CSV table of C-alpha atoms and ligand atoms in Angstrom, one decimal:
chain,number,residue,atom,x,y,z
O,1,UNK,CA,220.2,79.5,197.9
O,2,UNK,CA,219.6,83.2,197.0
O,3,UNK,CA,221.2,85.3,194.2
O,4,UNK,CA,222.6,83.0,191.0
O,5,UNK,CA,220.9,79.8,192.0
O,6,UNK,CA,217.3,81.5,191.7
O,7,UNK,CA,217.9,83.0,188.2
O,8,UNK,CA,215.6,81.6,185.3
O,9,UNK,CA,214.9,78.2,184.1
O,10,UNK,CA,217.2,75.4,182.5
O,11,UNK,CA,214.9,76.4,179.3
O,12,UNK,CA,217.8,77.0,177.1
O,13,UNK,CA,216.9,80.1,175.5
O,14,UNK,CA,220.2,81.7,175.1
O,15,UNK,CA,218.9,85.1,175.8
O,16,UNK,CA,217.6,83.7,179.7
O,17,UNK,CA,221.2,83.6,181.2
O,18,UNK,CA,221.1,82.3,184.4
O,19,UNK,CA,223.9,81.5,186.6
O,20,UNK,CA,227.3,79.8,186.6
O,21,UNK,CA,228.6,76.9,184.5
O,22,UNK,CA,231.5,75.2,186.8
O,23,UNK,CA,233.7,73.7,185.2
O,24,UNK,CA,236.7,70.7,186.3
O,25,UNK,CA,239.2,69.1,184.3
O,26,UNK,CA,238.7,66.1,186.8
O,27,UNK,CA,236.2,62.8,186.8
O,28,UNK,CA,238.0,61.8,189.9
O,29,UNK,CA,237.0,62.9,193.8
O,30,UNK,CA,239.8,65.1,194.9
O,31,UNK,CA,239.5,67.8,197.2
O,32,UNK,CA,238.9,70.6,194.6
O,33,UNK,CA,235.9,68.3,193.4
O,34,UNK,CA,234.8,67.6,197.1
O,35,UNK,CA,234.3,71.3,197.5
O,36,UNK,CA,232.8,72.4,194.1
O,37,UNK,CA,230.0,69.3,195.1
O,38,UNK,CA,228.8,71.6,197.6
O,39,UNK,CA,229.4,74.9,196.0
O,40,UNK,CA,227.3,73.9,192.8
O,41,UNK,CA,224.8,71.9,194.8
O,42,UNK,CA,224.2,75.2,196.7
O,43,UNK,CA,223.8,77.7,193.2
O,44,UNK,CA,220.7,74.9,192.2
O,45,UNK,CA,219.2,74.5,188.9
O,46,UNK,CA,220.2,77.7,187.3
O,47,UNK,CA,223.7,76.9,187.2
O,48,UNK,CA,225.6,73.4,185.8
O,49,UNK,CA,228.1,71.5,185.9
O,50,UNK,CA,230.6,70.9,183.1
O,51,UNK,CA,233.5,68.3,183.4
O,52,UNK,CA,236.5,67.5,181.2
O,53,UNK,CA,236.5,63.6,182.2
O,54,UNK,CA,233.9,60.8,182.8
O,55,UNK,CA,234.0,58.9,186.5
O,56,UNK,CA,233.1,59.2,190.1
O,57,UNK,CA,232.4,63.2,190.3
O,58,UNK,CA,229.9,62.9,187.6
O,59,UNK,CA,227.9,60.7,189.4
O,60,UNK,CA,228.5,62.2,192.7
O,61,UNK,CA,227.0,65.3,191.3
O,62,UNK,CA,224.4,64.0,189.6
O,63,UNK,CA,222.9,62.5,193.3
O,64,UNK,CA,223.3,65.9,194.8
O,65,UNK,CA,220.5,67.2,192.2
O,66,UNK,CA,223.4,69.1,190.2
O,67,UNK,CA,223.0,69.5,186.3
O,68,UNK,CA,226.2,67.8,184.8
O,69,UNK,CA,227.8,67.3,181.5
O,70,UNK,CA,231.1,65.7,180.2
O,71,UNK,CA,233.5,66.8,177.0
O,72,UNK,CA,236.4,64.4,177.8
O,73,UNK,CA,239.9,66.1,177.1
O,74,UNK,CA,242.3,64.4,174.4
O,75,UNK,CA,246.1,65.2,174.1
O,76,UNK,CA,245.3,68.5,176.9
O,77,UNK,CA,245.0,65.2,179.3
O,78,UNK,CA,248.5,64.2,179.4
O,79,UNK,CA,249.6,67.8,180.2
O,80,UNK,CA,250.7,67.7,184.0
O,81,UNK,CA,251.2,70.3,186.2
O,82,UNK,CA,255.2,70.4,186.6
O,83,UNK,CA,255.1,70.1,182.7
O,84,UNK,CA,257.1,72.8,181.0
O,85,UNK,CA,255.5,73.4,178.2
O,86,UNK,CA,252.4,71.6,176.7
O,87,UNK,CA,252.9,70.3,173.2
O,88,UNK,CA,251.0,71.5,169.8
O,89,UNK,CA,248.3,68.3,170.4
O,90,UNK,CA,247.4,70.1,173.9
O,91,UNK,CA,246.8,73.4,172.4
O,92,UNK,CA,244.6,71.7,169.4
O,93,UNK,CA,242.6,69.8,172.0
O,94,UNK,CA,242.5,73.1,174.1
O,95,UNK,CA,240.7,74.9,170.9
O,96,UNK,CA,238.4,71.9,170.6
O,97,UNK,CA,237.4,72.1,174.2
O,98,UNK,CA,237.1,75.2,174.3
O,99,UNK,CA,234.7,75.7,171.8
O,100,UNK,CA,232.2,73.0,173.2
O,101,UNK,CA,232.7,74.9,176.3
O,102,UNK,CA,231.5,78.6,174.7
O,103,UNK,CA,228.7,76.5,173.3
O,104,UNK,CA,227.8,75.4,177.2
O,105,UNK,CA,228.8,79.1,178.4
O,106,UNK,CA,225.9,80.4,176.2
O,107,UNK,CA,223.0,80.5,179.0
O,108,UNK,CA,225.2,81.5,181.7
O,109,UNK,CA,226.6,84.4,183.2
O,110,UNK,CA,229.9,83.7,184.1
O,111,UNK,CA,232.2,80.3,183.6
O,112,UNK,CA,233.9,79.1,186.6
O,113,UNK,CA,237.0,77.0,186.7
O,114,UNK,CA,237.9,74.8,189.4
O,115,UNK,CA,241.4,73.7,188.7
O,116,UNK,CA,243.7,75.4,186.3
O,117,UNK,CA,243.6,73.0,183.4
O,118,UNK,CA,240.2,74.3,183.3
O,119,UNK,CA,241.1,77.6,183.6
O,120,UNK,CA,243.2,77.5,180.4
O,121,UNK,CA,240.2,76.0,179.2
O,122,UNK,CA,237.8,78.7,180.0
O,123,UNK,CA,240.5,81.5,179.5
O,124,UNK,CA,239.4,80.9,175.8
O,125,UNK,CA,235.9,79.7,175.8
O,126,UNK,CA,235.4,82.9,177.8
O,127,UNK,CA,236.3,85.2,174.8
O,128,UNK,CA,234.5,83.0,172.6
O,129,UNK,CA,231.3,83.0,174.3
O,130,UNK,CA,232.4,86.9,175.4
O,131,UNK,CA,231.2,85.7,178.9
O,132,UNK,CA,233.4,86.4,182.4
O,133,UNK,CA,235.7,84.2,183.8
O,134,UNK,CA,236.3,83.2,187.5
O,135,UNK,CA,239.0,80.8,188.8
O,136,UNK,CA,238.7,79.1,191.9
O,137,UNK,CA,243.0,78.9,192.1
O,138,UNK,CA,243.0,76.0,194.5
O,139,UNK,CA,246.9,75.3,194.1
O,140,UNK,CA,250.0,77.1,195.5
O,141,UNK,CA,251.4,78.1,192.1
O,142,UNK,CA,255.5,78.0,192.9
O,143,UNK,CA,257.9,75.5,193.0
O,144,UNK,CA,258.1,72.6,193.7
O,145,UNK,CA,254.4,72.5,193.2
O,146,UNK,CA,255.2,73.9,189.5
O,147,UNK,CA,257.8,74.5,187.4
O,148,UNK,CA,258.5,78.2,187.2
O,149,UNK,CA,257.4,78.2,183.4
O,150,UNK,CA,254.2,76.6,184.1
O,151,UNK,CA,253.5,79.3,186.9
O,152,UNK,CA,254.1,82.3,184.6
O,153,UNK,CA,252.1,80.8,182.0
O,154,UNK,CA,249.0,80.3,185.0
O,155,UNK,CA,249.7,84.3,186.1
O,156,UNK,CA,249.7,85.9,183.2
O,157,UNK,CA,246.5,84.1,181.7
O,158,UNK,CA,244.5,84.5,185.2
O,159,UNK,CA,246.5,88.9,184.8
O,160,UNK,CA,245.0,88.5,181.5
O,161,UNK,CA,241.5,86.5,181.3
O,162,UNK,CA,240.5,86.3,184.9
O,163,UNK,CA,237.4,88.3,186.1
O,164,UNK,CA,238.3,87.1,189.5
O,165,UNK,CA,240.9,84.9,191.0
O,166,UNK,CA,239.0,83.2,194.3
O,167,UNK,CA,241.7,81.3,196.2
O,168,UNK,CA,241.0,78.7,199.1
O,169,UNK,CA,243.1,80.6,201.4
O,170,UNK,CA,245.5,83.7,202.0
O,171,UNK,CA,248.7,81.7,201.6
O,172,UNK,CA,247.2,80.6,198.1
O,173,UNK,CA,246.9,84.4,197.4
O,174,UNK,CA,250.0,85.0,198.8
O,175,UNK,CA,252.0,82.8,195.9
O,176,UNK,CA,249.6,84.0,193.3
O,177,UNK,CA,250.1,87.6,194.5
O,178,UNK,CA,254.2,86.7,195.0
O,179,UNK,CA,254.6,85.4,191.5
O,180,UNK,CA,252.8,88.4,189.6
O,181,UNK,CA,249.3,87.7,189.9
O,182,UNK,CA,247.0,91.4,190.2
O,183,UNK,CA,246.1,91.6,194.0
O,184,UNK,CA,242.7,93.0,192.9
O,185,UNK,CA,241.4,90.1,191.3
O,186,UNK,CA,241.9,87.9,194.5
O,187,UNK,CA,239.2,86.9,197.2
O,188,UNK,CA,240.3,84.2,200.0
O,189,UNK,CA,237.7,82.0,200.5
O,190,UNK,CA,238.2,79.4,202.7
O,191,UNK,CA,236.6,75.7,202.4
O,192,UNK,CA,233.9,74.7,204.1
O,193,UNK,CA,232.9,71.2,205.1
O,194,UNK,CA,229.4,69.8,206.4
O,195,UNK,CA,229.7,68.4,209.9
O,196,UNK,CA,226.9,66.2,209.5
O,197,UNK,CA,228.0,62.9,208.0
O,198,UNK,CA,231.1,63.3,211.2
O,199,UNK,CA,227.9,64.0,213.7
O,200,UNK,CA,226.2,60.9,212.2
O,201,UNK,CA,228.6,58.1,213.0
O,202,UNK,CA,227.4,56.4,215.8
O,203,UNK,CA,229.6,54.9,218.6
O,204,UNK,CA,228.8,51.2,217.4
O,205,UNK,CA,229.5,52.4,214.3
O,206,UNK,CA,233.0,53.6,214.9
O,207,UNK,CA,233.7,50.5,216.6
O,208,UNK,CA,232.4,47.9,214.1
O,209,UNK,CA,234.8,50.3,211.4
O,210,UNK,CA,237.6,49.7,214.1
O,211,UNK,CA,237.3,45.9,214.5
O,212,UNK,CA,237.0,45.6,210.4
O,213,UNK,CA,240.8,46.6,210.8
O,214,UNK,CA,242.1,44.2,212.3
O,215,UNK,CA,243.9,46.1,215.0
O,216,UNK,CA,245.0,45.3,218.4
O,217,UNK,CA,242.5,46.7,220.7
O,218,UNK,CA,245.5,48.6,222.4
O,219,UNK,CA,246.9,49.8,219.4
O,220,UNK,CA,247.1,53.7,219.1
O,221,UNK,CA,245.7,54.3,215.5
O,222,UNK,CA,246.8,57.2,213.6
O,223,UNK,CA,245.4,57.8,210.4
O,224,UNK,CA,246.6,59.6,207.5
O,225,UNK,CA,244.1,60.4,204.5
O,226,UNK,CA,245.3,61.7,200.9
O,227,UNK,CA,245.6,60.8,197.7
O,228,UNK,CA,248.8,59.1,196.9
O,229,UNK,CA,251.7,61.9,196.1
O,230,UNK,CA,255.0,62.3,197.3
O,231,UNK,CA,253.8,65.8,198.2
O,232,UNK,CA,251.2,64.0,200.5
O,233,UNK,CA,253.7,62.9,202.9
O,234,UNK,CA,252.3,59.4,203.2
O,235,UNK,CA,256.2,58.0,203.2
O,236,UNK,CA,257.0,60.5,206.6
O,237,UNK,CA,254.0,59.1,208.3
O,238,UNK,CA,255.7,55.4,207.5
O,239,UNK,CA,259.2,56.3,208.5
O,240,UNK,CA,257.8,57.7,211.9
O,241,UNK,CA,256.2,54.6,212.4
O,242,UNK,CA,259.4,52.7,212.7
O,243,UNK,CA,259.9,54.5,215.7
O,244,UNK,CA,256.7,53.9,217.4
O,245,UNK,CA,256.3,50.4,218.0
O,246,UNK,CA,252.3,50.6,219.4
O,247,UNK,CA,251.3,52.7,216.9
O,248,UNK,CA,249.3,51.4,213.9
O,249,UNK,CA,248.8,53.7,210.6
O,250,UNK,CA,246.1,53.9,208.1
O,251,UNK,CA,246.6,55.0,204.9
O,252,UNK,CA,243.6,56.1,203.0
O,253,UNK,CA,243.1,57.4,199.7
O,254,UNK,CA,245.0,56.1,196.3
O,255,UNK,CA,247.0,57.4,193.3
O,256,UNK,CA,244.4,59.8,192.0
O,257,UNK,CA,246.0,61.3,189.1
O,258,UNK,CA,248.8,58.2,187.7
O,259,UNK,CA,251.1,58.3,190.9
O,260,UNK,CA,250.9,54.2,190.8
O,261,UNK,CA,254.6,54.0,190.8
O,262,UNK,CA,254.6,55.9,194.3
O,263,UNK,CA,251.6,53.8,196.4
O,264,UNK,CA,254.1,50.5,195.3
O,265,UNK,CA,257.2,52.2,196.5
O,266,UNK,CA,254.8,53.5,199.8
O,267,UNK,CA,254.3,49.1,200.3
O,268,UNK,CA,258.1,48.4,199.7
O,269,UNK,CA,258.8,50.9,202.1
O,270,UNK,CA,256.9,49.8,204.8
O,271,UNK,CA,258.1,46.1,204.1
O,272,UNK,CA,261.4,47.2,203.9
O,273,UNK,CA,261.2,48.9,207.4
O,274,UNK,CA,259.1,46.5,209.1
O,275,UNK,CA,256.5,47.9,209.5
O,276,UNK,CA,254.0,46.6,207.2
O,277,UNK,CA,251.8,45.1,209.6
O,278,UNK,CA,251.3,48.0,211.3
O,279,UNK,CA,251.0,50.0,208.2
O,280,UNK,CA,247.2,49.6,206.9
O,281,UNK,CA,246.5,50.6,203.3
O,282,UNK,CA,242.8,50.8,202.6
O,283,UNK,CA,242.6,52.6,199.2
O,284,UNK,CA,239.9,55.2,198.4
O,285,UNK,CA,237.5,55.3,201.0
O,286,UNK,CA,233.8,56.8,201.2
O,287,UNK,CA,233.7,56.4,204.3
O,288,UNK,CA,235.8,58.8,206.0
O,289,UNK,CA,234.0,60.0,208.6
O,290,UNK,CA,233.9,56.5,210.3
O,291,UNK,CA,237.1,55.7,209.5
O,292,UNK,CA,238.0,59.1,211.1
O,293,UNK,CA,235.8,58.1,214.3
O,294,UNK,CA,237.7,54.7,214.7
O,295,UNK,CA,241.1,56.1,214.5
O,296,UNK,CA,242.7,57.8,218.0
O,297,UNK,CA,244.5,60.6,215.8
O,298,UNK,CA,244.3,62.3,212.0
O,299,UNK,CA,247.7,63.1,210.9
O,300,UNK,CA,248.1,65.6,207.6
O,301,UNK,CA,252.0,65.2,207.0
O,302,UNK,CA,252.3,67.1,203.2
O,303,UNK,CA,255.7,68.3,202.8
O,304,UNK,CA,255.4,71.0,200.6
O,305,UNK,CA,253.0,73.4,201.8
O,306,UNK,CA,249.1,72.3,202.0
O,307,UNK,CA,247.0,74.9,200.0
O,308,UNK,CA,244.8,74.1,202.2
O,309,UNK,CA,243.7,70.9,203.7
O,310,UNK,CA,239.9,69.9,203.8
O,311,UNK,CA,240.7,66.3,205.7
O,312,UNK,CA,242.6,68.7,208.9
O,313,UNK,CA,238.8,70.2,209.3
O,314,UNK,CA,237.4,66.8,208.7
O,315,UNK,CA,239.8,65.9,211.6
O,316,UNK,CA,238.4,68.3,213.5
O,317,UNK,CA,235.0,67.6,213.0
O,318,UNK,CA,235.3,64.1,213.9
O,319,UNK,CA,236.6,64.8,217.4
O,320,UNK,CA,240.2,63.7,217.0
O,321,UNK,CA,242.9,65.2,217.6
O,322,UNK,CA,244.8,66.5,214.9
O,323,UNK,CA,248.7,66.4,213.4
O,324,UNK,CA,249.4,68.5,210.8
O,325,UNK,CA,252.6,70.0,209.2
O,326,UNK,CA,252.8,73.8,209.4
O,327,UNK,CA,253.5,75.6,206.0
O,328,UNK,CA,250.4,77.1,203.4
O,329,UNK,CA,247.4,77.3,204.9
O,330,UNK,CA,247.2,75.0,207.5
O,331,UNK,CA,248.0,77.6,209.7
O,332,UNK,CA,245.1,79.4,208.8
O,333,UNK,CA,242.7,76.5,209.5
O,334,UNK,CA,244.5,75.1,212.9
O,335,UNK,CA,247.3,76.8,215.8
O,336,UNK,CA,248.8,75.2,218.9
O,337,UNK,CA,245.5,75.3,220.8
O,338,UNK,CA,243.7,73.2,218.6
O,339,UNK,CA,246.1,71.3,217.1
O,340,UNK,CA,249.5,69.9,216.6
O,341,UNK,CA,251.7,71.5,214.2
O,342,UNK,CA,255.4,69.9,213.0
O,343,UNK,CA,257.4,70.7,210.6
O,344,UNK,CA,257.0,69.6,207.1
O,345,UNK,CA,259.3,66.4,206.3
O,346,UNK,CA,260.4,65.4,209.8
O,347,UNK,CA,259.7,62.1,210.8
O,348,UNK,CA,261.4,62.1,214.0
O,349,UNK,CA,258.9,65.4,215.0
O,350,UNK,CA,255.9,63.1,213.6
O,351,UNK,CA,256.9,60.6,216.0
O,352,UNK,CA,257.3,62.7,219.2
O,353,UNK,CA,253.9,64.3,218.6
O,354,UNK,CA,252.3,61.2,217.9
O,355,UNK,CA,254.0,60.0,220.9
O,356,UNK,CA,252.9,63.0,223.3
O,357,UNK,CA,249.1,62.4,222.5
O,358,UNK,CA,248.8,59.1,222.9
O,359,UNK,CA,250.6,59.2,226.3
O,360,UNK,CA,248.0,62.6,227.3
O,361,UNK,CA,244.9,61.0,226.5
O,362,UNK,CA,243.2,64.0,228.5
O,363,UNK,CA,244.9,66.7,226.7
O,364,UNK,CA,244.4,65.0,223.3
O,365,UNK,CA,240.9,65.4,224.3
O,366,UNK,CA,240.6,68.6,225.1
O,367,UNK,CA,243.1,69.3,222.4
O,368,UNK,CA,240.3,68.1,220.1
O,369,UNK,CA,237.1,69.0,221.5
O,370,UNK,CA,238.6,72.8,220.9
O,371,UNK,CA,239.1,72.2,217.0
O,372,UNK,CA,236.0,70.5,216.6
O,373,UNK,CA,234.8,73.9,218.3
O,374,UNK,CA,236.3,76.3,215.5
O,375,UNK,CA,236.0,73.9,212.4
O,376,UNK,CA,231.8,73.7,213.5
O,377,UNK,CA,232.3,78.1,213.3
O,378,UNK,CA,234.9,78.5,211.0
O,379,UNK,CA,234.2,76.0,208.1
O,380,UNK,CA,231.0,76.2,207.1
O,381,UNK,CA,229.4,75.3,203.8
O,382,UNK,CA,227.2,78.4,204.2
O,383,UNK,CA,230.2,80.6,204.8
O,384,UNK,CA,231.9,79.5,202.0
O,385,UNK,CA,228.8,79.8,199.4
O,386,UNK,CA,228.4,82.9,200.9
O,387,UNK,CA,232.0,84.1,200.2
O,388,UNK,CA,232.0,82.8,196.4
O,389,UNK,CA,228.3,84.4,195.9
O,390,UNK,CA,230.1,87.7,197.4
O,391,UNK,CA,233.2,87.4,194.9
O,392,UNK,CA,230.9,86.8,192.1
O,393,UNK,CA,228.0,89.4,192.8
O,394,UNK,CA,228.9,91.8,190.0
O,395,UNK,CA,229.0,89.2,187.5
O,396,UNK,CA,226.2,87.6,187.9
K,1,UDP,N1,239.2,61.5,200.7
K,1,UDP,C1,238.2,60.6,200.4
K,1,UDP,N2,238.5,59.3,200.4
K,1,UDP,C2,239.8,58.9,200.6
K,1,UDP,C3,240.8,59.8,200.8
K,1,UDP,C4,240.5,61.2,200.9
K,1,UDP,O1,237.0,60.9,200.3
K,1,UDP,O2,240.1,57.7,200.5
K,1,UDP,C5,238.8,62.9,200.7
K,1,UDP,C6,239.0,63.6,202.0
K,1,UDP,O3,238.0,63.3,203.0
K,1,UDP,C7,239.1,65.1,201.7
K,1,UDP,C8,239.6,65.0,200.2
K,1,UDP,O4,239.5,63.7,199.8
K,1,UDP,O5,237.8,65.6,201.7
K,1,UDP,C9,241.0,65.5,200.1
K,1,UDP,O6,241.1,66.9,200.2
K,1,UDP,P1,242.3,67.8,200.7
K,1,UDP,O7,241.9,69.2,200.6
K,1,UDP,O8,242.7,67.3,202.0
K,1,UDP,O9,243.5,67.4,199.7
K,1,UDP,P2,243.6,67.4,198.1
K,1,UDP,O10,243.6,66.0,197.7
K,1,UDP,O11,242.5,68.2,197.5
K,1,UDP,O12,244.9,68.0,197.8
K,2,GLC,C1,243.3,71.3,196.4
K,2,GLC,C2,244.4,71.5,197.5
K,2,GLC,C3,243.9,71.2,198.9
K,2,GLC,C4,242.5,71.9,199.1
K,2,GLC,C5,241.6,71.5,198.0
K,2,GLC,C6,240.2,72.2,198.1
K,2,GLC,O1,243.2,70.0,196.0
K,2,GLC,O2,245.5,70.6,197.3
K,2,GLC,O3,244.8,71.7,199.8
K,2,GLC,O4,242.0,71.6,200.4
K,2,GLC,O5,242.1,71.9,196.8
K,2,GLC,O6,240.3,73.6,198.0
């Protein structure tokens, strides 16, 4: 790509600064890290990668070409988001971190965070290393989301500290903007997602993904994937199913970030209601896109407002008809024309729309060929380089 990515060489030489250093507090494949894989793939060599935890994303990275590195977090790791106040060891670690991080900040122009642990993070190595700081504000910072304390905390550093506050879409901005945050600093920029692994799965493929499941072959299968939270809305999804004898589920993704406790109550649940063998949990999957193919329907049911949803426009870009619950910015990726929106924590709504498109099999189509339509012009991974490049272009 043009602009940061073609800057000078990986040389070293502090005095040759190049591009961006990204940085995540995750090791793990969420959607924040999902996204950053193809914004930092896109700035090339003259940018890097650095990441406060070994595992998955690292390596993920790493095949896309991407310079990575790894300074593992210590007490700052336990700090969780509806936390009200981190305790002395976090701010210690934070110090140490952020030093190492300065260090790393040297060749570059400007340090980007991807999630706000890593924004605290950079807040500081940022006047260390006297170098710009952007965050890529990925959450809706209010309540329940975050604790109120936690949120002023975010605002006031990203008032402070923040160059730029880049948000994945304009309901993001709109809490940020609602709980203080400088309206200047923001930019929307909304996710974009490469169709191609969704245009690569081929029929047979689909099928041979379906008949792995184990489902009846006149089973409607809707499919919900997330990672494990109560936010997620995985336990709506199972109580509609109690209503909807024909209807098979699959629940894909796991507990990310220590919701264990919640995926066992999600199996007692559905053993409880009866509906465990229609309720299919597969864990984390890489292979979304064929698991999206074999399903009849994608269902987002969060119930708390969706920042913004990457796996609706995956949806979309598989073909399927897509359920999702209408607060944050859902709204801004799919409307009654290409979708189905219900409201957030209403099973009995899940159901009925469930319901409709499996009994319309023509209209689910059509329903679906129309989203695939504005994800494929909407969503793109160049648009969305090209809207971070544009939020960045005076500091880089
Ligand atoms: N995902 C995945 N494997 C799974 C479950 C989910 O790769 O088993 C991916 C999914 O395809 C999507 C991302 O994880 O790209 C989740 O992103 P989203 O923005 O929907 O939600 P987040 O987890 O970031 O809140
Ligand atoms: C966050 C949000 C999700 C969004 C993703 C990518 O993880 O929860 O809604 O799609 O970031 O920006």
């Amino acid at each position: 790509m043009s602009g940061s990515g073609s800057a000078t060489s990986e040389s070293g030489a502090a005095s040759s600064e190049s591009g961006v250093l990204f940085v995540d507090h995750a090791g793990v494949l969420g959607g924040a890290e999902l996204s950053l894989l193809d914004l930092a793939a896109a700035f090339g060599a003259g940018s890097e990668t650095l990441l406060l935890a070994e595992g998955p994303f690292r390596t993920a990275l790493e095949s896309r070409g991407v310079k990575v590195s790894v300074e593992p977090l210590g007490a700052l790791k336990h700090v969780k988001k509806e936390t009200r106040l981190p305790g002395p060891a976090a701010f210690t670690d934070a110090v140490r971190i952020a030093r190492r991080v300065a260090r790393r900040a040297k060749p570059h122009k400007v340090i980007y965070a991807n999630s706000q642990k890593a924004f605290v993070v950079a807040a500081a190595a940022g006047l260390l290393a006297r170098r710009p700081v952007v965050w890529h504000l990925r959450d809706i910072l209010a309540p329940p989301h975050f604790s109120g304390t936690n949120v002023r905390a975010a605002v006031t550093l990203a008032n402070l500290r923040a160059a730029r506050v880049i948000t994945n879409s304009r309901a993001t901005a709109a809490a940020f903007m609602a709980a203080g945050g400088h309206a200047s600093l923001v930019r929307v920029v909304h996710n974009g997602i490469d169709p191609a692994p969704f245009d690569a799965v081929t029929p047979a493929a689909a099928a041979a993904t379906r008949a792995a499941l184990g489902v009846p072959a006149d089973a409607f299968v809707v499919a919900l994937f997330g990672r494990f939270h109560p936010w997620k809305g995985q336990q709506v999804l199972l109580d509609a199913l109690t209503r909807l004898p024909r209807v098979h589920a699959l629940f894909v993704g796991a507990p990310l970030f220590g919701e264990e406790a919640f995926a066992s109550a999600l199996q007692a649940q559905a053993a409880k209601t009866g509906v465990a063998d229609r309720a299919h949990f597969l864990g984390f999957r890489a292979d979304v896109p064929e698991l999206m193919r074999a399903s009849d329907a994608v269902v987002h049911a969060s119930v708390y407002p969706e920042p913004f949803g990457r796996v609706i426009v995956e949806g979309m870009l598989a073909g399927r008809p897509v359920i999702a619950t209408r607060a944050g910015g859902v709204t801004e990726i799919v409307d009654d024309e290409t979708g189905v929106l219900v409201p957030p924590n209403d099973a009995e709504a899940l159901a009925r729309a469930i319901e409709s498109l499996a009994g319309d099999p023509g209209h689910a189509a059509a329903m679906a060929a129309r989203g695939a339509a504005r994800a494929r012009k909407e969503f793109t991974v160049a648009a969305m380089v090209r809207g971070v490049e544009d939020a960045m272009r005076d500091l880089l």
